[in-house]
PDB file of C-alpha atoms in Angstrom:
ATOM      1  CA  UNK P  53      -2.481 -31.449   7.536  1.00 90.00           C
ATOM      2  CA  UNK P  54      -6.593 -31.577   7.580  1.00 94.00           C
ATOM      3  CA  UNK P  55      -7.035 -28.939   9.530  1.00 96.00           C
ATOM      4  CA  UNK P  56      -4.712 -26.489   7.326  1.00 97.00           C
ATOM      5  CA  UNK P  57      -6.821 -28.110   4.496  1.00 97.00           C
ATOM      6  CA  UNK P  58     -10.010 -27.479   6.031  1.00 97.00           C
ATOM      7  CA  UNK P  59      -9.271 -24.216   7.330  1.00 97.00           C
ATOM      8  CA  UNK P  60      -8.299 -23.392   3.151  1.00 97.00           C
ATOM      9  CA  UNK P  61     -11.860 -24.910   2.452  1.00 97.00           C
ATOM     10  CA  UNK P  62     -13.753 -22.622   4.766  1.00 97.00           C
ATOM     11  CA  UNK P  63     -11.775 -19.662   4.277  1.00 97.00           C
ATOM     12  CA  UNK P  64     -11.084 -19.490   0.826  1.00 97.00           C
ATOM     13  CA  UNK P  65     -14.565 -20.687  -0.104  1.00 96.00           C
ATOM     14  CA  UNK P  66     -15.905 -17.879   1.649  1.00 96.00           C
ATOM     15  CA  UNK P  67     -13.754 -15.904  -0.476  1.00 96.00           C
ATOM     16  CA  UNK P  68     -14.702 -17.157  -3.546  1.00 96.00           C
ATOM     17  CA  UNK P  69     -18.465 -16.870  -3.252  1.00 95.00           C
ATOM     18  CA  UNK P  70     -18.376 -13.640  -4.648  1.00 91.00           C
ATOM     19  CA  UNK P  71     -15.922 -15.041  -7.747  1.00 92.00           C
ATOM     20  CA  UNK P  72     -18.356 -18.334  -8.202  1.00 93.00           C
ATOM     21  CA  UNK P  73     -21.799 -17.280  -6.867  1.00 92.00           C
ATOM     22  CA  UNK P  74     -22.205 -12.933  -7.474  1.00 88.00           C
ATOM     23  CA  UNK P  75     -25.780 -13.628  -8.111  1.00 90.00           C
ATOM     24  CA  UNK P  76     -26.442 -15.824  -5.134  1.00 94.00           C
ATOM     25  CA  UNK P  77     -24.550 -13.832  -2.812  1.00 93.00           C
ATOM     26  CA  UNK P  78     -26.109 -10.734  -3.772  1.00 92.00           C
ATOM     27  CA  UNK P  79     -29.657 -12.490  -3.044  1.00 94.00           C
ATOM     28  CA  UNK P  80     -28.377 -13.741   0.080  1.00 92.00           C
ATOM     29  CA  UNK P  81     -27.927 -10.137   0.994  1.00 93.00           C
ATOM     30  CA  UNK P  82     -31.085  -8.463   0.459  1.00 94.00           C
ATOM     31  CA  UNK P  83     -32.885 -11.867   1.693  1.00 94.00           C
ATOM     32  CA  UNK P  84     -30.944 -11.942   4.700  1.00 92.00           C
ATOM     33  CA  UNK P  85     -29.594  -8.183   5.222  1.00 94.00           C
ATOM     34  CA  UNK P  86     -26.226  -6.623   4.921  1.00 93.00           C
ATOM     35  CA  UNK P  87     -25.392  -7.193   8.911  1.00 94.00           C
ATOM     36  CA  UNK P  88     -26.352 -10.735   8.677  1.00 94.00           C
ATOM     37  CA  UNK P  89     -24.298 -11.615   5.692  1.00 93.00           C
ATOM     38  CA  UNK P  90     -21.431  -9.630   7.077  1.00 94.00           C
ATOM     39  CA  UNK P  91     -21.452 -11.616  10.830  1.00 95.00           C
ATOM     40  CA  UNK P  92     -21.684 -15.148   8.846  1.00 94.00           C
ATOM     41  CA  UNK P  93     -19.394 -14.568   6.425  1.00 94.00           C
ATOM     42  CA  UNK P  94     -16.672 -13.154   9.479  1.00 96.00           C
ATOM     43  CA  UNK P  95     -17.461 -16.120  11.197  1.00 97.00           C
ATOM     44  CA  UNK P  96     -16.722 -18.423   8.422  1.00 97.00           C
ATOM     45  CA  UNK P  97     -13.434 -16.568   7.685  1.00 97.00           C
ATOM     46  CA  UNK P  98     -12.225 -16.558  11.262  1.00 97.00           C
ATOM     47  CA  UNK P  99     -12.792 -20.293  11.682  1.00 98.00           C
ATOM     48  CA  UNK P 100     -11.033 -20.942   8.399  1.00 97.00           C
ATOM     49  CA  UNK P 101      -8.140 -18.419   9.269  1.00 96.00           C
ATOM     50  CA  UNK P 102      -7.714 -20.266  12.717  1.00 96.00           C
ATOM     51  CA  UNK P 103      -8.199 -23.678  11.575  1.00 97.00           C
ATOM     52  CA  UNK P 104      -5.152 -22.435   9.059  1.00 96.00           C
ATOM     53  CA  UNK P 105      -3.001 -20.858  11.575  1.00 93.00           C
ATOM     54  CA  UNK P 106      -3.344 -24.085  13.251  1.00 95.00           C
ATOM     55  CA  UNK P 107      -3.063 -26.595  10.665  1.00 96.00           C
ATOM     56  CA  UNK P 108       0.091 -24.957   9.286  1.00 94.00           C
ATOM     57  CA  UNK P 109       1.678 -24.682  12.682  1.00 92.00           C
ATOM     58  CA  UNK P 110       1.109 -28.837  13.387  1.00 94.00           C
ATOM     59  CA  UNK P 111       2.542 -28.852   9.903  1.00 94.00           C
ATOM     60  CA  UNK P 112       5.896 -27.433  10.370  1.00 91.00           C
ATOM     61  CA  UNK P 113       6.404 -29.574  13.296  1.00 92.00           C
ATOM     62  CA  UNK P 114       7.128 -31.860  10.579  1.00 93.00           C
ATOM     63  CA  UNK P 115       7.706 -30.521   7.379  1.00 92.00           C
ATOM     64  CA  UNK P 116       7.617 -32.545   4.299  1.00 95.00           C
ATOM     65  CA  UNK P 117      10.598 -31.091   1.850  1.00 94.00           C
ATOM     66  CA  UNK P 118       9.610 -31.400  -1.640  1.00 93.00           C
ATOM     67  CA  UNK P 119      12.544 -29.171  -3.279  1.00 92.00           C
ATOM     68  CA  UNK P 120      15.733 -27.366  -2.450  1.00 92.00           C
ATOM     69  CA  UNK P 121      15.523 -23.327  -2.200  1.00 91.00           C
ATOM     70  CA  UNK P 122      17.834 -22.028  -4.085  1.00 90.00           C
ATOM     71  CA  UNK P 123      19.977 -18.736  -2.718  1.00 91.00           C
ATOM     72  CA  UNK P 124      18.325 -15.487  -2.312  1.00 91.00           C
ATOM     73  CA  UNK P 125      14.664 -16.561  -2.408  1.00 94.00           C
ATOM     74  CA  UNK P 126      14.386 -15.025   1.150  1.00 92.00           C
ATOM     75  CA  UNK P 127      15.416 -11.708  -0.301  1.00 93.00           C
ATOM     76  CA  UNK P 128      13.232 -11.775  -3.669  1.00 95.00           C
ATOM     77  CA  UNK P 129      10.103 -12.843  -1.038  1.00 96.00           C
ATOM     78  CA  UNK P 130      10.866  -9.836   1.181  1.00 95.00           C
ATOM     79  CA  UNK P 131      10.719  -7.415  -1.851  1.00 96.00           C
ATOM     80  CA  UNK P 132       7.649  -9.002  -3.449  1.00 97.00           C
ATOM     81  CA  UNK P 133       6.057  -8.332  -0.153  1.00 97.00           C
ATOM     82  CA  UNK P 134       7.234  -5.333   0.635  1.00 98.00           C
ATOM     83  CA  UNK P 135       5.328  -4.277  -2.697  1.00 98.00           C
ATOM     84  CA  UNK P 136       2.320  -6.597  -1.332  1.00 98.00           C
ATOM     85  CA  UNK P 137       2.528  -4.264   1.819  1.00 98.00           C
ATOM     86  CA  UNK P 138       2.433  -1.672  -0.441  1.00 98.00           C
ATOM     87  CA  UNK P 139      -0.306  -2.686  -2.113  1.00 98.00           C
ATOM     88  CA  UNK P 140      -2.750  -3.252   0.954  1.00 97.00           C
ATOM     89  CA  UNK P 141      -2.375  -0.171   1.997  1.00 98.00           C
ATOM     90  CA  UNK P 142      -3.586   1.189  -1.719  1.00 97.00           C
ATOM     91  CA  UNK P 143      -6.811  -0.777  -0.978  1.00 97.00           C
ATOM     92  CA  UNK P 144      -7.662   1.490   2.287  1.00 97.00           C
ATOM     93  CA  UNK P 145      -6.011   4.948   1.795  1.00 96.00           C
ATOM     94  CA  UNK P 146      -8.136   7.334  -0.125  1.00 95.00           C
ATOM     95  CA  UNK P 147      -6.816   9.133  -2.966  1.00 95.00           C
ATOM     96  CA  UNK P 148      -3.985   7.043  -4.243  1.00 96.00           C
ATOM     97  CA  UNK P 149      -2.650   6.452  -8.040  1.00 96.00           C
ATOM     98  CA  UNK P 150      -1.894   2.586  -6.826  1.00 96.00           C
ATOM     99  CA  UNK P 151      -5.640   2.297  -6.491  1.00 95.00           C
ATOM    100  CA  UNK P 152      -6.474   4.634  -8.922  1.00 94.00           C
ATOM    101  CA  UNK P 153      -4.730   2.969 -11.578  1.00 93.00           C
ATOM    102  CA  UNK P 154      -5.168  -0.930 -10.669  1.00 93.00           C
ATOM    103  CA  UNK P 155      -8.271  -0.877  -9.152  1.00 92.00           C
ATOM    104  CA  UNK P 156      -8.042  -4.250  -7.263  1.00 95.00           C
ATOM    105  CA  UNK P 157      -4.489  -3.460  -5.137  1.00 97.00           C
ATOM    106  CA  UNK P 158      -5.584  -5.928  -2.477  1.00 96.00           C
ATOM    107  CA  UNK P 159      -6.051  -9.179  -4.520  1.00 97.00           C
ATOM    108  CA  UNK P 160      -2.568  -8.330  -6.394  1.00 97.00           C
ATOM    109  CA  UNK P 161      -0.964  -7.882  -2.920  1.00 97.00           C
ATOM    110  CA  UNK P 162      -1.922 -11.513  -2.274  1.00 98.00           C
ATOM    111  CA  UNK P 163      -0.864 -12.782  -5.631  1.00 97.00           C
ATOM    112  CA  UNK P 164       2.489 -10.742  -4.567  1.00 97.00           C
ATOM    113  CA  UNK P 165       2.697 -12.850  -1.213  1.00 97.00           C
ATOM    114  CA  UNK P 166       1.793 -15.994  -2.136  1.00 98.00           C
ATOM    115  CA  UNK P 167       4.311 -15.739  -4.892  1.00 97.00           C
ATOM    116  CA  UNK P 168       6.809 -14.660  -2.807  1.00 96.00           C
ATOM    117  CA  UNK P 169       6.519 -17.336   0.168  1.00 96.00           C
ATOM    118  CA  UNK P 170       6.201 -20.233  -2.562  1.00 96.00           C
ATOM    119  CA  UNK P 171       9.549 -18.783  -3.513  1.00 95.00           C
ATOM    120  CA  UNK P 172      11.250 -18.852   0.003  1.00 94.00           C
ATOM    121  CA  UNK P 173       9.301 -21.925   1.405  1.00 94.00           C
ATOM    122  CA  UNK P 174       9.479 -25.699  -0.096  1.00 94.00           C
ATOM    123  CA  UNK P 175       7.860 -27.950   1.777  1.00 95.00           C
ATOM    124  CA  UNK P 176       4.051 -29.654   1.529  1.00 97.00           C
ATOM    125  CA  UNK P 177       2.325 -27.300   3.559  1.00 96.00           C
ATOM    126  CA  UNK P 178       3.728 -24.378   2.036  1.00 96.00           C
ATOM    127  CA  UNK P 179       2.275 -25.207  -1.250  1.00 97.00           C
ATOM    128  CA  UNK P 180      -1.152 -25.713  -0.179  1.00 97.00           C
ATOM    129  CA  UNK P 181      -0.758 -22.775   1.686  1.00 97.00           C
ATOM    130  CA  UNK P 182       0.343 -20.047  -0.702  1.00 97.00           C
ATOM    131  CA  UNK P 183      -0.294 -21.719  -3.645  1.00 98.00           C
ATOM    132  CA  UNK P 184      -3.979 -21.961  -2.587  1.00 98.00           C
ATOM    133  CA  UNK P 185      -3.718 -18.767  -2.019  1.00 98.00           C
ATOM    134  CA  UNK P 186      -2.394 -17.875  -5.280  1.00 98.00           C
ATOM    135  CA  UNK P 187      -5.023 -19.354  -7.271  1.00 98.00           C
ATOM    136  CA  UNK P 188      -7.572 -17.934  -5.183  1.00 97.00           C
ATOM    137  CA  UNK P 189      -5.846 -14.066  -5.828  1.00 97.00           C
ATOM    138  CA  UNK P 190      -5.810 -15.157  -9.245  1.00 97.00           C
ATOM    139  CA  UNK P 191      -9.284 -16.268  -9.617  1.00 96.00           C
ATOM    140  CA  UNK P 192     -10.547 -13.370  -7.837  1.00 96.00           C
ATOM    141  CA  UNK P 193      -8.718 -10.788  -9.748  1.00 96.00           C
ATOM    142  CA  UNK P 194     -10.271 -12.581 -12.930  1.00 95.00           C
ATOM    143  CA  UNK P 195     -13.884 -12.086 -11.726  1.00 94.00           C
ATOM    144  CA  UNK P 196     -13.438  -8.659 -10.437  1.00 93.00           C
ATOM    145  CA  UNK P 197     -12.024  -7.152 -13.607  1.00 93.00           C
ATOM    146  CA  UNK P 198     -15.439  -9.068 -15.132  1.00 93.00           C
ATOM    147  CA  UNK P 199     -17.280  -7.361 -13.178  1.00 91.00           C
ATOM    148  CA  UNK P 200     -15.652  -3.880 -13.845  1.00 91.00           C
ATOM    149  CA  UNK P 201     -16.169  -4.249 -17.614  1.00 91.00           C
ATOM    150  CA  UNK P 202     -19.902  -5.218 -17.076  1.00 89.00           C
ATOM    151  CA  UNK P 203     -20.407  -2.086 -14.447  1.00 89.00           C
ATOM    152  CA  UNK P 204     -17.522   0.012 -14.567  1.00 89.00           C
ATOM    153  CA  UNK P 205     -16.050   1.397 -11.129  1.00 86.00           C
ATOM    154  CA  UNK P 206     -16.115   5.181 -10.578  1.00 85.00           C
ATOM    155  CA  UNK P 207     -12.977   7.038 -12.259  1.00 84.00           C
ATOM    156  CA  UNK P 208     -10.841   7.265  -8.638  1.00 86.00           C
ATOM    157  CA  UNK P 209      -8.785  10.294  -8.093  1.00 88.00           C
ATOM    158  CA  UNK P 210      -5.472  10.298  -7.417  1.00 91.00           C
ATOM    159  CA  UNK P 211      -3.229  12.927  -5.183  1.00 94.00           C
ATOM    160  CA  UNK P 212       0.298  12.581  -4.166  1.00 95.00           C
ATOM    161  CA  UNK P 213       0.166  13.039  -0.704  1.00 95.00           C
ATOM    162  CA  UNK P 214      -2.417  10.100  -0.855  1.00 96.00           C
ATOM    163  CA  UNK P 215       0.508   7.770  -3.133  1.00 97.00           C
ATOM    164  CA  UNK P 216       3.085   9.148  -0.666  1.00 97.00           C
ATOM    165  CA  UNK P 217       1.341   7.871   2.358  1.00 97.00           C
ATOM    166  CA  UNK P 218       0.308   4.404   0.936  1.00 97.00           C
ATOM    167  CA  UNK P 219       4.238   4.252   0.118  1.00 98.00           C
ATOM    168  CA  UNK P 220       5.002   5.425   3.711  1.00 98.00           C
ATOM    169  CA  UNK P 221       2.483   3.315   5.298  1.00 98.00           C
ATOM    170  CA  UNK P 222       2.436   0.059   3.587  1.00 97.00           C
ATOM    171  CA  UNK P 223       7.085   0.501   3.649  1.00 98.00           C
ATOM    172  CA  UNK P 224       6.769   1.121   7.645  1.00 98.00           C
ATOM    173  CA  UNK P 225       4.203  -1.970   8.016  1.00 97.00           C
ATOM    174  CA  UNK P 226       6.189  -4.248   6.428  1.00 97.00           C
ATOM    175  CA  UNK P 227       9.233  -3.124   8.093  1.00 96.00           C
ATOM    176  CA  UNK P 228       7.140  -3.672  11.210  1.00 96.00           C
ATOM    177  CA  UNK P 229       6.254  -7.101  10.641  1.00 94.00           C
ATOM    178  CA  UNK P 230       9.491  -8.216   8.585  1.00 94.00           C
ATOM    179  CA  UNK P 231      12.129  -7.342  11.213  1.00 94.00           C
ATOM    180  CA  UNK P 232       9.627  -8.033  14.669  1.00 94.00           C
ATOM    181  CA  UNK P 233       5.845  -9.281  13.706  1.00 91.00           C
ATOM    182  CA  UNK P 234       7.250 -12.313  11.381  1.00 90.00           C
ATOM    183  CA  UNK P 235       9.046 -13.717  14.058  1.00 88.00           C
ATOM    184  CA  UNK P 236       6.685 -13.162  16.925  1.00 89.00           C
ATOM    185  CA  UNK P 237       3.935 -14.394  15.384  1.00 85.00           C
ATOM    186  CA  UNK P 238       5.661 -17.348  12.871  1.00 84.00           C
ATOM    187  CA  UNK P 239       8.312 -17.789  15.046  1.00 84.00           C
ATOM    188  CA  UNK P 240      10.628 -17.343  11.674  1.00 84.00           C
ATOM    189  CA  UNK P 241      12.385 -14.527  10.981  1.00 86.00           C
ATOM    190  CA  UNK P 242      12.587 -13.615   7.581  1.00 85.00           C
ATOM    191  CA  UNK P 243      15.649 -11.327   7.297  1.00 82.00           C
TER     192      UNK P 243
END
């Protein structure tokens, strides 16, 4: 369980630099350059992603149970992210009303998953898992919206071909990775 723990320290607290520290981050990147930020902070976030992937797998070698799941939480967690699916895709394709309208469509997707897997999964590691991850989406969403009402984003256009293929996209991902990717790489297969 310390390396899952560890691996939420590094990764999330790379994260959240931007949602505790704008000012010093920004610093840090014209003292130290764009490129240099960038490589640290993708180090930092791959050694906290694999120090998760690994903490969470020794974890479920043993799970420790702390409720019963009721029925159909598998089902709800597959529609909330499908919609988190959804909603990553918003964050990269240009032109989209998801974007357009919500600004942020990444950091919801996460609340979206998180939400979803605390849901479906009930044991000790899954709560430090998602549910850190669900306070982090939470907390982030929180200081970005801050920081749009102190220097509004740029009025986004939206065109439905761009909404149609985040839908398309972000529905044949998650099909992708619900009925093949999930178990592959989990080794659980969610439907």
């Amino acid at each position: 369980m310390l390396e899952l723990v560890l691996g939420l320290f590094i990764f999330l607290g790379v994260h959240s630099v931007r949602i505790v520290a704008n000012d010093w981050r920004s610093a840090q990147v014209r003292r130290r350059g764009a490129a240099a930020w960038k490589l640290g902070y993708t180090a930092l976030s791959l050694l906290g992603f694999g120090l998760i992937l690994w903490g969470y797998g020794l974890a479920r070698q043993n799970p420790q149970i702390l409720w019963a799941t009721p029925k159909g939480m598998n089902h709800l967690a597959a529609l909330l992210t499908l919609i988190a699916f959804v909603m990553l895709a918003a964050a990269y394709i240009p032109r989209n009303a998801i974007k357009a309208r919500l600004h942020h469509p990444m950091v919801l997707g996460v609340k979206l998953w998180a939400f979803g897997h605390l849901l479906a999964n009930n044991s000790l590691a899954d709560l430090l898992l998602f549910g850190s991850f669900l306070v982090w989406a939470v907390l982030s969403f929180r200081a970005a919206r801050q920081r749009d009402r102190l220097n509004p984003p740029a009025v986004l256009t939206a065109k439905a071909s761009g909404t149609a293929l985040t839908l398309l996209i972000g529905a044949l991902v998650w099909a992708g990775f619900a009925f093949w990717g999930h178990a592959a790489l989990i080794g659980v297969s969610p439907l």
